[in-house]
Coordinates of C-alpha atoms and ligand atoms in Angstrom, one line a residue:
X1 CA -36.3 -32.3 -8.8
X2 CA -32.4 -31.2 -8.3
X3 CA -31.1 -27.7 -6.8
X4 CA -27.7 -26.5 -7.3
X5 CA -25.9 -24.7 -4.7
X6 CA -23.4 -22.2 -5.6
X7 CA -21.1 -22.0 -2.3
X8 CA -18.7 -18.8 -2.5
X9 CA -17.8 -16.9 0.6
X10 CA -20.9 -18.3 2.7
X11 CA -18.8 -21.5 3.4
X12 CA -21.3 -22.7 6.2
X13 CA -24.5 -24.9 6.9
X14 CA -25.7 -23.0 9.4
X15 CA -28.1 -20.2 8.4
X16 CA -27.5 -20.4 4.9
X17 CA -30.8 -18.9 3.1
X18 CA -29.4 -20.6 -0.3
X19 CA -29.1 -23.8 1.1
X20 CA -32.6 -23.5 2.6
X21 CA -33.9 -22.4 -0.6
X22 CA -32.2 -25.2 -2.4
X23 CA -33.5 -27.8 -0.4
X24 CA -36.8 -26.6 -0.5
X25 CA -37.0 -26.8 -4.2
X26 CA -35.4 -29.8 -4.6
X27 CA -34.8 -33.4 -3.4
X28 CA -31.5 -33.4 -4.4
X29 CA -29.0 -30.7 -3.9
X30 CA -25.7 -30.2 -5.8
X31 CA -23.4 -28.1 -3.5
X32 CA -20.7 -26.8 -5.8
X33 CA -17.5 -24.7 -5.6
X34 CA -15.6 -22.7 -8.4
X35 CA -12.2 -21.2 -8.5
X36 CA -12.4 -18.5 -10.9
X37 CA -10.1 -15.8 -9.3
X38 CA -9.6 -13.8 -12.2
X39 CA -13.6 -13.0 -12.0
X40 CA -12.4 -10.9 -8.5
X41 CA -9.7 -9.1 -10.4
X42 CA -8.3 -6.8 -9.5
X43 CA -8.8 -8.3 -6.0
X44 CA -8.3 -12.0 -6.6
X45 CA -7.7 -13.7 -3.1
X46 CA -4.3 -12.8 -1.5
X47 CA -1.9 -15.8 -0.3
X48 CA -3.0 -15.4 3.2
X49 CA -6.7 -15.7 2.2
X50 CA -6.1 -18.6 -0.2
X51 CA -4.6 -20.6 2.6
X52 CA -7.5 -19.7 4.6
X53 CA -9.9 -21.0 1.9
X54 CA -8.5 -24.2 1.6
X55 CA -9.1 -25.1 5.2
X56 CA -12.5 -23.7 5.1
X57 CA -13.4 -25.6 2.2
X58 CA -12.1 -28.8 3.5
X59 CA -14.1 -28.4 6.6
X60 CA -17.3 -27.6 4.5
X61 CA -16.8 -30.5 2.4
X62 CA -16.3 -32.6 6.0
X63 CA -19.8 -31.3 7.3
X64 CA -21.3 -32.0 3.7
X65 CA -20.2 -35.7 3.9
X66 CA -21.4 -36.1 7.3
X67 CA -24.6 -35.5 6.0
X68 CA -24.6 -37.6 2.9
X69 CA -23.3 -35.2 0.3
X70 CA -20.0 -33.4 -0.6
X71 CA -18.7 -30.7 -2.6
X72 CA -18.5 -30.4 -6.0
X73 CA -15.1 -28.5 -6.8
X74 CA -14.3 -27.1 -10.5
X75 CA -12.0 -24.8 -11.5
X76 CA -13.2 -22.9 -14.7
X77 CA -15.0 -19.8 -16.0
X78 CA -18.0 -19.7 -13.4
X79 CA -20.9 -19.5 -16.2
X80 CA -19.6 -22.5 -18.1
X81 CA -18.7 -24.6 -15.1
X82 CA -22.4 -23.9 -13.8
X83 CA -23.6 -24.9 -17.3
X84 CA -21.8 -27.9 -16.8
X85 CA -23.1 -28.9 -13.5
X86 CA -26.1 -28.3 -14.8
X87 CA -26.1 -30.3 -17.7
X88 CA -25.0 -33.4 -15.8
X89 CA -27.5 -33.1 -12.9
X90 CA -30.3 -31.9 -14.9
X91 CA -30.6 -29.3 -12.1
X92 CA -34.0 -26.9 -12.7
X93 CA -32.8 -24.4 -10.3
X94 CA -29.6 -22.5 -8.6
X95 CA -29.3 -20.7 -5.9
X96 CA -26.2 -18.6 -4.3
X97 CA -26.1 -16.1 -1.3
X98 CA -25.3 -12.3 -2.3
X99 CA -21.7 -10.7 -2.5
X100 CA -21.3 -7.1 -3.0
X101 CA -18.1 -6.0 -4.0
X102 CA -18.2 -4.4 -7.5
X103 CA -16.5 -7.3 -9.9
X104 CA -18.4 -10.1 -8.3
X105 CA -21.9 -8.1 -8.2
X106 CA -21.1 -7.5 -12.0
X107 CA -20.3 -11.0 -12.8
X108 CA -23.2 -12.5 -10.8
X109 CA -25.7 -10.2 -12.5
X110 CA -24.5 -11.6 -15.5
X111 CA -24.6 -15.0 -14.7
X112 CA -28.2 -14.6 -13.6
X113 CA -29.3 -13.1 -16.8
X114 CA -27.4 -16.2 -19.0
X115 CA -28.7 -18.8 -16.6
X116 CA -32.5 -17.5 -16.5
X117 CA -32.3 -17.2 -20.5
X118 CA -31.5 -20.6 -20.6
X119 CA -34.9 -21.5 -18.3
X120 CA -33.5 -21.9 -15.2
X121 CA -34.9 -20.7 -11.8
X122 CA -32.1 -18.6 -10.3
X123 CA -32.0 -16.9 -6.9
X124 CA -29.7 -15.0 -5.0
X125 CA -29.9 -14.3 -1.3
X126 CA -29.0 -12.2 1.6
X127 CA -26.7 -14.3 3.8
X128 CA -23.4 -12.3 4.4
X129 CA -24.9 -8.9 6.0
X130 CA -27.7 -8.3 8.7
X131 CA -28.7 -5.4 5.9
X132 CA -28.5 -5.2 2.1
X133 CA -26.5 -2.2 1.5
X134 CA -29.5 -0.7 0.1
X135 CA -31.8 -1.4 3.0
X136 CA -30.4 1.4 5.2
X137 CA -30.8 4.8 3.5
X138 CA -31.2 8.4 5.1
X139 CA -34.6 10.7 4.8
X140 CA -33.4 11.5 1.5
X141 CA -33.0 8.3 0.2
X142 CA -29.1 8.6 0.1
X143 CA -26.4 6.4 1.6
X144 CA -25.1 7.2 4.9
X145 CA -21.4 8.5 5.3
X146 CA -21.5 8.9 9.0
X147 CA -21.4 5.9 11.0
X148 CA -23.4 6.8 13.9
X149 CA -26.3 7.8 11.8
X150 CA -26.0 4.5 9.8
X151 CA -25.9 2.3 13.0
X152 CA -28.8 4.3 14.6
X153 CA -30.9 3.2 11.7
X154 CA -29.9 -0.3 11.5
X155 CA -30.6 -0.9 15.4
X156 CA -34.2 0.1 14.6
X157 CA -34.4 -3.1 12.8
X158 CA -32.1 -5.5 14.3
X159 CA -35.4 -7.1 16.4
X160 CA -36.4 -8.5 12.8
X161 CA -33.4 -11.1 12.1
X162 CA -34.2 -14.7 12.7
X163 CA -31.3 -17.4 11.6
X164 CA -32.4 -20.8 9.7
X165 CA -30.9 -23.9 11.4
X166 CA -28.4 -26.1 9.6
X167 CA -30.5 -29.2 7.7
X168 CA -29.8 -32.8 9.5
X169 CA -29.5 -34.2 5.8
X170 CA -28.7 -33.4 2.2
X171 CA -29.8 -35.9 -0.4
X172 CA -27.0 -36.1 -3.0
X173 CA -26.6 -37.9 -6.3
X174 CA -23.4 -39.5 -8.0
X175 CA -20.7 -37.2 -8.5
X176 CA -18.7 -37.3 -11.7
X177 CA -15.1 -37.9 -11.9
X178 CA -14.2 -34.9 -13.9
X179 CA -14.6 -32.6 -10.7
X180 CA -11.5 -31.9 -8.7
X181 CA -10.1 -32.6 -5.4
X182 CA -9.2 -29.6 -3.1
X183 CA -5.4 -30.1 -3.6
X184 CA -6.1 -29.5 -7.1
X185 CA -7.1 -25.6 -6.4
X186 CA -3.6 -25.2 -5.1
X187 CA -4.3 -23.0 -2.5
X188 CA -1.7 -23.9 0.0
X189 CA 1.9 -22.1 -0.3
X190 CA 4.5 -24.5 -1.8
X191 CA 7.3 -23.1 0.6
X192 CA 5.4 -23.8 3.6
X193 CA 5.7 -19.8 5.0
X194 CA 2.3 -20.9 6.8
X195 CA 3.6 -22.2 10.0
X196 CA 2.4 -19.2 12.1
X197 CA -1.0 -19.3 10.4
X198 CA -1.3 -23.0 11.3
X199 CA -0.4 -22.5 15.0
X200 CA -2.7 -19.6 15.1
X201 CA -6.0 -20.5 13.3
X202 CA -8.3 -23.4 12.6
X203 CA -10.6 -22.5 9.4
X204 CA -14.3 -23.7 9.6
X205 CA -17.6 -23.6 10.8
X206 CA -17.0 -25.7 13.6
X207 CA -14.5 -23.4 14.9
X208 CA -16.4 -20.1 14.4
X209 CA -19.0 -21.6 16.3
X210 CA -16.9 -22.8 19.2
X211 CA -15.2 -19.4 19.3
X212 CA -18.5 -17.2 19.6
X213 CA -19.8 -19.4 22.4
X214 CA -16.6 -18.9 24.2
X215 CA -15.8 -15.3 23.5
X216 CA -19.8 -14.5 24.7
X217 CA -19.0 -16.9 27.9
X218 CA -15.6 -14.8 28.8
X219 CA -14.9 -11.8 27.3
X220 CA -17.9 -9.9 26.1
X221 CA -18.4 -8.5 29.3
X222 CA -14.9 -6.7 28.9
X223 CA -14.9 -6.1 25.6
X224 CA -15.8 -2.5 25.9
X225 CA -13.0 -1.8 28.3
X226 CA -10.2 -4.4 26.2
X227 CA -10.8 -4.1 22.8
X228 CA -8.2 -1.4 22.2
X229 CA -5.5 -3.6 24.0
X230 CA -3.3 -5.3 22.0
X231 CA -1.5 -6.9 25.0
X232 CA -5.2 -8.6 26.1
X233 CA -7.1 -11.3 24.5
X234 CA -9.8 -9.0 24.2
X235 CA -11.5 -9.0 20.9
X236 CA -13.4 -11.9 19.2
X237 CA -10.8 -12.8 16.4
X238 CA -14.2 -13.5 14.3
X239 CA -12.9 -11.6 11.4
X240 CA -11.6 -14.2 8.7
X241 CA -14.4 -16.8 9.8
X242 CA -16.7 -13.7 9.2
X243 CA -15.4 -13.2 5.9
X244 CA -15.6 -16.6 4.5
X245 CA -19.1 -16.7 5.8
X246 CA -18.4 -19.6 8.1
X247 CA -20.6 -17.9 10.5
X248 CA -23.4 -15.6 9.5
X249 CA -23.7 -12.2 11.3
X250 CA -27.4 -13.0 12.3
X251 CA -26.1 -16.4 13.9
X252 CA -24.0 -14.1 15.8
X253 CA -26.2 -11.5 16.6
X254 CA -29.0 -14.1 18.0
X255 CA -26.2 -15.7 20.2
X256 CA -25.7 -12.6 21.7
X257 CA -29.3 -12.3 22.7
X258 CA -29.4 -16.0 23.9
X259 CA -26.2 -15.9 26.0
X260 CA -25.7 -11.9 26.7
X261 CA -29.0 -10.0 26.1
X262 CA -30.0 -7.5 24.3
X263 CA -27.1 -6.2 21.6
X264 CA -28.3 -2.8 21.6
X265 CA -27.9 -2.3 25.6
X266 CA -24.4 -3.2 27.7
X267 CA -22.5 -5.1 28.0
X268 CA -23.2 -6.5 24.2
X269 CA -23.5 -3.3 22.8
X270 CA -19.9 -2.4 22.0
X271 CA -19.7 -5.8 20.5
X272 CA -22.8 -5.3 18.4
X273 CA -21.7 -1.9 17.3
X274 CA -18.5 -3.1 15.6
X275 CA -20.5 -5.6 14.0
X276 CA -21.9 -2.3 12.6
X277 CA -18.7 -1.3 11.3
X278 CA -18.6 -4.2 9.0
X279 CA -22.2 -3.5 7.7
X280 CA -21.2 0.2 7.4
X281 CA -18.1 -1.0 5.1
X282 CA -20.2 -3.0 2.8
X283 CA -22.7 -0.1 2.6
X284 CA -20.3 2.1 1.6
X285 CA -18.5 0.1 -1.0
X286 CA -21.7 -0.8 -2.4
X287 CA -22.5 2.5 -3.4
X288 CA -19.1 4.3 -4.0
X289 CA -17.5 1.2 -5.6
X290 CA -14.7 3.1 -7.0
X291 CA -13.7 3.7 -3.3
X292 CA -11.4 0.5 -3.4
X293 CA -8.7 2.5 -5.4
X294 CA -9.8 6.3 -5.2
X295 CA -10.3 8.4 -2.1
X296 CA -14.1 9.2 -1.4
X297 CA -13.2 12.6 -0.4
X298 CA -12.2 13.9 -3.9
X299 CA -9.8 16.3 -2.4
X300 CA -7.0 13.5 -1.4
X301 CA -6.6 12.7 -5.3
X302 CA -4.4 15.6 -5.3
X303 CA -2.8 14.6 -1.9
X304 CA 0.9 15.4 -2.2
X305 CA 2.2 11.8 -1.1
X306 CA 6.3 11.6 -0.8
X307 CA 8.5 11.4 -3.4
X308 CA 11.8 10.1 -2.0
X309 CA 12.7 7.1 -0.8
X310 CA 9.2 5.5 -0.8
X311 CA 10.2 2.1 -1.7
X312 CA 12.7 1.5 1.0
X313 CA 10.5 2.8 3.7
X314 CA 7.4 0.8 2.3
X315 CA 9.6 -2.4 2.4
X316 CA 10.9 -1.2 6.3
X317 CA 7.1 -1.1 7.0
X318 CA 6.2 -4.1 5.3
X319 CA 9.0 -6.2 6.9
X320 CA 8.4 -4.7 10.5
X321 CA 11.8 -2.5 10.8
X322 CA 10.8 1.0 11.0
X323 CA 12.6 1.1 14.4
X324 CA 9.0 2.3 16.0
X325 CA 8.5 -0.7 18.2
X326 CA 4.5 -0.5 18.1
X327 CA 4.2 -0.5 14.2
X328 CA 7.0 -3.3 14.1
X329 CA 5.3 -5.2 16.3
X330 CA 2.1 -5.3 14.5
X331 CA 3.6 -5.7 11.3
X332 CA 5.3 -9.0 12.4
X333 CA 2.2 -9.8 14.2
X334 CA 0.5 -9.9 10.8
X335 CA 3.4 -11.7 8.7
X336 CA 3.5 -14.4 11.4
X337 CA -0.4 -15.4 11.7
X338 CA -1.9 -13.0 8.9
X339 CA -3.8 -10.9 11.3
X340 CA -3.4 -8.0 13.1
X341 CA -5.1 -6.2 16.1
X342 CA -7.7 -3.5 14.7
X343 CA -5.8 -0.8 17.2
X344 CA -2.7 -1.5 15.9
X345 CA -4.0 -1.5 12.3
X346 CA -4.8 2.0 12.7
X347 CA -1.8 3.1 14.1
X348 CA 0.5 1.4 11.4
X349 CA -1.8 2.9 8.5
X350 CA -1.4 6.2 10.2
X351 CA 2.6 6.1 10.1
X352 CA 2.2 4.6 6.7
X353 CA -0.1 7.3 5.2
X354 CA 0.6 10.3 7.4
X355 CA 4.4 10.1 9.0
X356 CA 5.7 8.4 5.6
X357 CA 3.0 10.1 3.3
X358 CA 2.7 6.8 1.4
X359 CA -0.4 6.4 -0.5
X360 CA -3.0 4.2 1.3
X361 CA -3.4 2.0 -1.6
X362 CA 0.2 0.6 -1.0
X363 CA -0.7 -0.4 2.5
X364 CA -4.1 -1.6 1.6
X365 CA -2.5 -3.9 -0.9
X366 CA 0.1 -5.1 1.5
X367 CA -2.7 -6.1 3.9
X368 CA -4.9 -7.8 1.0
X369 CA -2.1 -10.3 0.4
X370 CA -1.3 -10.6 4.2
X371 CA -4.3 -10.7 6.1
X372 CA -6.3 -14.0 6.4
X373 CA -9.5 -11.9 7.0
X374 CA -8.8 -9.4 3.9
X375 CA -12.1 -8.3 2.8
X376 CA -12.5 -5.7 0.3
X377 CA -15.2 -3.4 2.2
X378 CA -13.3 -3.6 5.4
X379 CA -9.9 -2.9 4.3
X380 CA -11.0 -0.1 2.0
X381 CA -12.8 1.5 4.7
X382 CA -10.2 0.9 7.4
X383 CA -7.4 2.5 5.1
X384 CA -9.7 5.3 3.7
X385 CA -10.4 6.2 7.6
X386 CA -7.2 6.3 8.6
X387 CA -5.8 8.0 5.7
X388 CA -8.4 10.7 6.3
X389 CA -10.0 10.5 3.2
X390 CA -12.8 8.3 3.8
X391 CA -16.5 8.3 5.2
X392 CA -16.8 9.4 9.1
X393 CA -12.8 9.8 9.2
X394 CA -11.1 11.6 12.1
X395 CA -10.2 15.0 11.4
X396 CA -7.1 15.1 9.5
X397 CA -5.0 16.6 12.1
X398 CA -5.6 13.4 14.5
X399 CA -2.4 11.7 13.6
X400 CA -1.9 8.9 15.5
X401 CA 1.5 8.8 17.7
X402 CA 2.6 5.4 17.9
X403 CA 5.0 6.1 21.0
X404 CA 1.7 7.6 22.9
X405 CA -0.7 4.8 21.7
X406 CA 1.9 2.0 23.0
X407 CA 2.5 3.7 26.5
X408 CA -1.6 3.9 26.5
X409 CA -2.6 0.3 25.2
X410 CA 0.1 -1.6 26.0
X411 CA 1.4 -0.3 29.0
X412 CA 3.6 -3.2 30.2
X413 CA 4.8 -3.7 27.2
X414 CA 3.6 -7.4 26.5
X415 CA 2.5 -7.3 23.1
X416 CA 5.7 -4.9 21.6
X417 CA 7.8 -7.6 23.9
X418 CA 6.4 -10.8 22.2
X419 CA 6.9 -9.3 18.5
X420 CA 9.7 -7.4 19.2
X421 CA 12.0 -9.7 21.5
X422 CA 15.4 -8.0 20.7
X423 CA 13.7 -5.3 22.7
X424 CA 12.4 -7.2 25.6
X425 CA 15.4 -6.1 28.4
X426 CA 14.5 -2.3 27.8
X427 CA 12.7 -0.7 30.8
X428 CA 8.8 0.0 30.0
X429 CA 10.2 3.7 29.9
X430 CA 12.0 3.5 26.6
X431 CA 10.4 0.3 25.3
X432 CA 8.1 2.2 23.1
X433 CA 10.7 5.0 21.8
X434 CA 14.4 3.1 22.3
X435 CA 15.7 5.6 20.5
X436 CA 15.4 7.8 23.4
X437 CA 16.9 5.6 25.7
X438 CA 20.6 6.5 27.2
X439 CA 23.4 4.2 25.8
X440 CA 24.0 2.8 29.4
X441 CA 20.4 1.4 29.4
X442 CA 20.5 0.2 25.6
X443 CA 23.8 -1.5 26.4
X444 CA 22.5 -3.1 29.7
X445 CA 19.4 -4.3 27.6
X446 CA 21.6 -5.9 25.0
X447 CA 20.1 -3.2 22.3
X448 CA 22.7 -1.7 19.9
X449 CA 20.4 0.5 17.8
X450 CA 21.1 0.0 14.1
X451 CA 22.4 -3.4 15.0
X452 CA 20.2 -5.6 16.7
X453 CA 17.2 -3.2 15.9
X454 CA 16.7 -0.2 13.6
X455 CA 16.9 3.3 14.3
X456 CA 13.4 5.1 13.5
X457 CA 13.0 5.5 9.7
X458 CA 11.0 8.5 10.5
X459 CA 11.1 11.6 12.7
X460 CA 7.6 11.1 14.3
X461 CA 7.4 15.2 15.1
X462 CA 8.8 16.5 11.8
X463 CA 6.9 14.3 9.4
X464 CA 3.7 15.0 11.6
X465 CA 4.0 18.5 10.6
X466 CA 5.1 17.7 7.0
X467 CA 1.6 15.9 6.8
X468 CA -0.2 18.6 8.3
X469 CA 1.4 21.3 5.6
X470 CA 0.5 18.3 3.0
X471 CA -3.0 18.7 4.2
X472 CA -3.3 22.4 3.8
X473 CA -2.4 22.4 0.3
X474 CA -5.6 20.2 -0.4
X475 CA -7.8 21.3 2.7
X476 CA -9.6 24.2 0.3
X477 CA -10.2 22.1 -2.7
X478 CA -13.6 20.7 -3.6
X479 CA -15.2 17.9 -1.5
X480 CA -17.8 16.8 -3.0
X481 CA -17.7 12.8 -2.6
X482 CA -16.0 11.0 -5.4
X483 CA -18.9 9.6 -7.2
X484 CA -18.7 6.6 -9.6
Ligands
FAD1 C1 -6.3 -0.3 8.0 C2 -7.3 -1.4 8.3 C3 -7.5 -2.1 7.6 C4 -8.4 -3.4 8.0 N1 -8.8 -4.1 7.2 C5 -9.7 -4.9 7.4 C6 -9.9 -6.3 6.7 O1 -9.3 -6.6 5.4 N2 -10.9 -7.3 7.3 C7 -11.6 -7.0 8.1 O2 -12.4 -7.9 8.3 N3 -11.3 -6.1 8.8 C8 -10.5 -5.0 8.6 N4 -10.2 -4.1 9.3 C9 -11.2 -4.1 10.8 C10 -10.9 -4.6 12.0 O3 -9.4 -4.3 12.2 C11 -11.0 -6.1 12.1 O4 -12.2 -6.3 11.3 C12 -10.6 -6.7 13.4 O5 -9.3 -6.2 14.0 C13 -10.8 -8.2 13.5 O6 -10.4 -8.7 14.5 P1 -11.5 -9.1 15.8 O7 -12.4 -10.5 14.8 O8 -11.3 -9.7 16.9 O9 -12.6 -8.1 16.0 P2 -13.7 -7.7 17.1 O10 -13.5 -6.5 17.9 O11 -14.0 -9.1 17.8 O12 -15.1 -7.1 16.5 C14 -16.3 -8.3 15.7 C15 -16.1 -8.3 13.9 O13 -16.4 -7.0 13.8 C16 -16.2 -6.6 12.6 N5 -15.2 -5.3 12.8 C17 -14.4 -5.0 13.7 N6 -13.9 -3.6 13.8 C18 -14.1 -3.2 12.7 C19 -14.1 -2.2 11.6 N7 -13.6 -1.3 11.9 N8 -14.3 -2.3 10.4 C20 -15.1 -3.2 9.6 N9 -15.6 -4.1 10.7 C21 -15.1 -4.3 11.6 C22 -15.1 -7.8 12.2 O14 -15.9 -8.4 11.5 C23 -14.9 -8.4 13.6 O15 -14.7 -9.9 13.2 C24 -9.6 -3.0 9.2 C25 -8.9 -2.0 10.1 C26 -8.1 -0.7 9.5 C27 -8.1 0.1 10.6

């Protein structure tokens, strides 16, 4: 009996429930990857994600080959491609791991019905999350909209979670010549702008596991303190590995238990809680699918966004030349390696949506194309939270001040100096706000504002006041959550 295993964003052999089920149900497993980006529209993978995907598929294929199998790569409408493989192999069952974003959910439901109507056994499995978005509900059976209550409910069931080990062998059959080579998918950029990402990352399951082990050995104990410091290597940098499913959250949790202890107690708790935010993001997007483009808080549909100079200001923000060092450092870090520290993501998102009053959707789109960890659930949640229109957001009037944030979380200026080297010689006192430095100090540091480094594109205090005035205009409106 042959089982078809459809890989999507679960690019691993360890703790892969669809793989385990395919193996249990057949003496031959056909692992398939299908490129069909238009089925994810309007959220086809962006350029940085495609770069990651190439590396991740290469790594998966290598692991399959080590076990006597290999990846069948196709590019087509997914249902047509699956039917073609089924016809070629005589597979009687199809397994995949569930995804939860709106377009994929709709597509998968349609495919499941069609293949079942063809007479196949078709099963989807839980693998990407600790909890299915519908498994956690409040006492009225409704989705949570407050993180702390959601996480409390999750914590009660964390003990039940057990990962499945990777198989030692994976019996295969002959592979037809009409399958594609990985390069045929043309995921890598033609213009070779990816040097920064190549210097920064190695996609794949083996790297993900090694990264977890070293994070748990050396950094998790200080994570609670260091996680907000972009100038320190304080976080796990696992987000792209988690997004592409190179490591499962259940494996991560079980390694935390083995190497550190109870994930709900110190020192592991602050880290496990962040995995909770990932779960919460999926919970929200599943229950409020329209929020990928529309604010959860309906009042923000009428928010008076800025009307003048938006294109130029958006371009300055994207290119890391706003004249506000912490923001520019973050945007340059993103452009270089496809990743940005979480604290800085909040700061740059706050500047865009509050000080510049540019709609959060424009920032979310830019992140979508440039982040290697671009994830519809987490990106949507992160942007809506910072813009003040999402679930459990801080009160609108808490506008991040990028100067104070820099002074607090990059106190010696290591992060800003790394990404804005033209400011490196400025004394700490002026590094986060060079426009306040006396001319003599700027000259001594070799900085000519407006030449070597931009003057700020926005007055932080005045724009904050304007944002608060804009908020006053909508805050009295109906705030029922935006329902599909
Ligand atoms: C505006 C904005 C956009 C964001 N877009 C994304 C995105 O597209 N993809 C993405 O994975 N994360 C996104 N985040 C969340 C967060 O910034 C990243 O997950 C984190 O920076 C990844 O670094 P890390 O792996 O070192 O995190 P760690 O601090 O080591 O955390 C471990 C894991 O927990 C999860 N996590 C941590 N913080 C959050 C959070 N706030 N929300 C959801 N999950 C979280 C991630 O999977 C992360 O890998 C966004 C945050 C903001 C403010």
